[in-house]
């Protein structure tokens, strides 16, 4: 009997565990031992759509999104020629301390496309709106995102004493823009005009200072300051179009990993001191300049690059963005998610989990480049 097909995989925020879900249930595994730590079996009359994890610095939490068809006279397939919309529910457990316990169940009014857990909050991305819930299931905030079929959303706790909750979502308009919101500060939304094409993937650094985005073209990943929307760095995945599946920062925000449908994981160094004064061409669209933070002039400039500097905004971006320092080739035909384990425990490691049930721990050299896959 063939194993059940996975419908969703996700890492815990510190990459110590990951959740793998089939339509029948969700399983939580340790990334170190690959031992199954938790199993939530089949939901009566429903199928699992996705799941999210939180821990271990806070109570370990698992949120499972299920969907079911509402009962009707036509048997739940169609009613007067119209398809029946799924009913969605979010089941939220705190495990490890209460042995799973009884879940908090939320019933959003529409489809659920993505869910993130952080601290005492849950961010739920719907088809055109996102909502922030507290630990008791009370909706604190609702934000319009425009069409968001991929359920794009990200959360992080800001640095400093206040540890403000920061979350990032697509904007309804303009296309390719991202909104960075801070809980409890309604007037502090930062609008980041990231790309000329629609945003296909986004991530926040663990300290919420950096936002990384990719567009539907999939050639570039851009890093912005969440404080003032300044573009800090541009990274090149490749020159051919691709679907970016996952972007992840390391725990110290010094590296970034990117997976795509090209069956390759790229690891980039994050150097946020190289701030450009303008945004070069992206996907054939010349974007307007954004504010930048001045950086010290280099002690010795290269004459050739200096002569071309005035053309920077007009030359193809292929010549400017930083390339990856390591690449991991993977079997084709499946979707992969990436994460970095804690750097003080496993420096220069990347974890990769696939929708085909595969799991890999890879090591890269941060100085010389190159990579090895440990399996």
PDB file of C-alpha atoms in Angstrom, residues 22-26 39-49 64-69 89 91:
ATOM      1  CA  UNK A  22      -1.919  14.283   4.783  1.00  0.00           C
ATOM      2  CA  UNK A  23      -5.608  14.755   4.093  1.00  0.00           C
ATOM      3  CA  UNK A  24      -6.253  12.368   6.986  1.00  0.00           C
ATOM      4  CA  UNK A  25      -4.155  13.977   9.721  1.00  0.00           C
ATOM      5  CA  UNK A  26      -1.013  15.821  10.840  1.00  0.00           C
ATOM      6  CA  UNK A  39      -0.037  12.767  15.719  1.00  0.00           C
ATOM      7  CA  UNK A  40      -3.429  14.338  15.204  1.00  0.00           C
ATOM      8  CA  UNK A  41      -5.546  11.725  13.409  1.00  0.00           C
ATOM      9  CA  UNK A  42      -8.391  12.013  10.971  1.00  0.00           C
ATOM     10  CA  UNK A  43     -10.991  14.732  11.487  1.00  0.00           C
ATOM     11  CA  UNK A  44     -14.533  13.409  11.129  1.00  0.00           C
ATOM     12  CA  UNK A  45     -16.105  14.627   7.912  1.00  0.00           C
ATOM     13  CA  UNK A  46     -13.172  16.870   7.059  1.00  0.00           C
ATOM     14  CA  UNK A  47      -9.777  16.803   5.388  1.00  0.00           C
ATOM     15  CA  UNK A  48      -6.582  18.591   6.393  1.00  0.00           C
ATOM     16  CA  UNK A  49      -5.644  21.541   4.192  1.00  0.00           C
ATOM     17  CA  UNK A  64      -4.380  22.408  11.737  1.00  0.00           C
ATOM     18  CA  UNK A  65      -6.592  23.861   9.020  1.00  0.00           C
ATOM     19  CA  UNK A  66      -9.382  21.541   7.896  1.00  0.00           C
ATOM     20  CA  UNK A  67     -12.052  21.911   5.260  1.00  0.00           C
ATOM     21  CA  UNK A  68     -15.346  20.144   4.765  1.00  0.00           C
ATOM     22  CA  UNK A  69     -18.279  20.462   2.405  1.00  0.00           C
ATOM     23  CA  UNK A  89     -11.946  25.379  10.488  1.00  0.00           C
ATOM     24  CA  UNK A  91      -7.932  23.601  15.287  1.00  0.00           C
TER      25      UNK A  91
END
